[in-house]
Amino acid sequence: MLQTRLPRSLSSKASHSLQRIFPFQSSRRISSSPPIFQNKLPPHKPNPPDPSPSDSLFHIIRRDLKGTSRWIVYGSLAVIATAETTFWTNVIYAKYFAKEGDEQASALLERFQEAIRGYRQRYLFNYGRYYEANLWGL
């Protein structure tokens, strides 16, 4: 029997309080007790699979991020979506629903068209440089 040897000066009350402190020491036999000192490693968690093309952004966020990080990403996406929606709403209003003499709407459309022209010029120039530098020998 697995029992602790207590001095005779300790009463039965003291041995009862020791059993609350050391619950693994019971009156069961050692052979029938579960293995306490067995080296158990935590179960191996495989690495998460690579995202497939069908995984949406929200599925990847839900699967990989935990707690506060997930909600920060959700909040950031909401702010970006709000800004993007506001911008395109103003552009559509200026193009299709503004009166002909509305100066503010025409100024917005002019700035937008100028940005598109500048982007196209830079894109075509940089694409031409890339094509000349990297694909010349094919």
Coordinates of C-alpha atoms in Angstrom, one line a residue:
M1 CA 0.0 0.0 0.0
L2 CA 1.2 3.5 -0.9
Q3 CA 0.9 5.5 2.3
T4 CA 3.0 8.2 3.8
R5 CA 4.6 7.6 7.1
L6 CA 3.4 10.2 9.5
P7 CA 4.9 10.8 12.9
R8 CA 2.8 9.5 15.8
S9 CA 2.3 13.0 17.0
L10 CA 0.1 13.9 14.1
S11 CA -3.5 13.1 14.7
S12 CA -6.0 11.7 12.1
K13 CA -7.1 15.2 11.3
A14 CA -3.6 16.1 10.2
S15 CA -3.3 13.1 8.0
H16 CA -6.7 14.0 6.4
S17 CA -5.4 17.5 5.6
L18 CA -2.3 16.0 4.1
Q19 CA -4.4 13.9 1.8
R20 CA -6.0 17.1 0.5
I21 CA -2.5 18.5 -0.2
F22 CA -1.2 15.2 -1.7
P23 CA -4.2 13.6 -3.4
F24 CA -2.1 11.3 -5.5
Q25 CA -1.1 9.4 -2.4
S26 CA -4.0 7.1 -1.7
S27 CA -4.6 3.7 -0.2
R28 CA -4.6 2.0 -3.7
R29 CA -1.9 -0.4 -4.6
I30 CA 0.9 0.7 -6.8
S31 CA 0.2 -1.9 -9.4
S32 CA -3.3 -0.7 -9.9
S33 CA -2.5 3.0 -10.0
P34 CA -2.2 4.7 -13.3
P35 CA 1.4 5.5 -14.4
I36 CA 2.1 8.9 -13.0
F37 CA 5.7 9.4 -14.1
Q38 CA 5.2 8.4 -17.7
N39 CA 6.8 10.8 -20.2
K40 CA 3.8 12.0 -22.2
L41 CA 4.5 14.4 -25.0
P42 CA 1.7 16.7 -26.2
P43 CA 0.0 15.4 -29.3
H44 CA 1.8 16.5 -32.5
K45 CA -0.1 19.2 -34.4
P46 CA 0.6 19.1 -38.1
N47 CA 1.4 22.3 -39.9
P48 CA -1.7 24.0 -41.4
P49 CA -2.1 23.2 -45.0
D50 CA -1.1 25.7 -47.6
P51 CA -4.1 27.8 -48.6
S52 CA -5.8 26.5 -51.7
P53 CA -7.0 28.9 -54.4
S54 CA -10.6 28.3 -53.2
D55 CA -9.9 29.6 -49.6
S56 CA -11.4 33.1 -49.1
L57 CA -9.6 35.8 -47.2
F58 CA -12.0 35.4 -44.3
H59 CA -11.5 31.7 -44.1
I60 CA -7.7 32.2 -43.9
I61 CA -8.1 34.8 -41.2
R62 CA -10.4 32.7 -39.2
R63 CA -8.1 29.6 -39.5
D64 CA -4.7 31.3 -38.8
L65 CA -5.3 34.3 -36.5
K66 CA -6.5 34.1 -32.9
G67 CA -8.3 36.6 -30.7
T68 CA -7.3 40.2 -30.8
S69 CA -5.3 39.9 -34.0
R70 CA -8.3 38.6 -35.9
W71 CA -10.5 41.5 -34.8
I72 CA -7.8 44.1 -35.6
V73 CA -7.7 42.7 -39.2
Y74 CA -11.5 42.7 -39.4
G75 CA -11.6 46.3 -38.2
S76 CA -8.9 47.4 -40.7
L77 CA -10.7 45.7 -43.5
A78 CA -14.0 47.4 -42.5
V79 CA -12.3 50.9 -42.5
I80 CA -10.6 50.2 -45.9
A81 CA -13.9 49.0 -47.4
T82 CA -15.7 52.1 -46.1
A83 CA -13.1 54.4 -47.6
E84 CA -13.2 52.6 -50.9
T85 CA -17.0 52.6 -51.1
T86 CA -17.1 56.4 -50.3
F87 CA -14.5 57.1 -53.0
W88 CA -16.3 55.2 -55.7
T89 CA -19.7 56.6 -54.7
N90 CA -18.4 60.1 -55.1
V91 CA -16.9 59.3 -58.5
I92 CA -20.1 57.7 -59.8
Y93 CA -22.2 60.6 -58.5
A94 CA -19.9 63.2 -60.1
K95 CA -19.9 61.3 -63.4
Y96 CA -23.6 60.5 -63.8
F97 CA -25.7 62.4 -61.3
A98 CA -24.1 65.8 -60.9
K99 CA -25.5 68.8 -62.8
E100 CA -23.4 70.1 -65.7
G101 CA -22.3 73.3 -63.9
D102 CA -21.2 71.5 -60.7
E103 CA -17.6 72.6 -60.2
Q104 CA -16.8 70.3 -57.4
A105 CA -17.9 67.2 -59.3
S106 CA -16.0 68.2 -62.4
A107 CA -12.8 68.9 -60.3
L108 CA -13.1 65.4 -58.8
L109 CA -13.5 63.8 -62.2
E110 CA -10.6 65.7 -63.6
R111 CA -8.3 64.6 -60.8
F112 CA -9.4 61.0 -61.1
Q113 CA -8.8 61.0 -64.9
E114 CA -5.4 62.6 -64.4
A115 CA -4.4 59.9 -61.9
I116 CA -5.5 57.2 -64.4
R117 CA -3.5 58.7 -67.2
G118 CA -0.4 59.0 -65.0
Y119 CA -0.7 55.4 -63.8
R120 CA -1.1 54.1 -67.4
Q121 CA 2.0 56.0 -68.5
R122 CA 4.1 54.8 -65.7
Y123 CA 2.9 51.2 -66.0
L124 CA 3.5 51.0 -69.7
F125 CA 7.0 52.6 -69.4
N126 CA 8.0 50.2 -66.6
Y127 CA 6.5 47.2 -68.4
G128 CA 8.5 48.1 -71.5
R129 CA 11.7 48.3 -69.4
Y130 CA 11.0 44.9 -67.8
Y131 CA 10.3 43.3 -71.2
E132 CA 13.5 44.7 -72.7
A133 CA 15.7 43.7 -69.8
N134 CA 14.4 40.2 -69.0
L135 CA 12.9 38.7 -72.1
W136 CA 15.3 39.8 -74.8
G137 CA 16.8 36.4 -75.6
L138 CA 13.7 34.3 -76.0

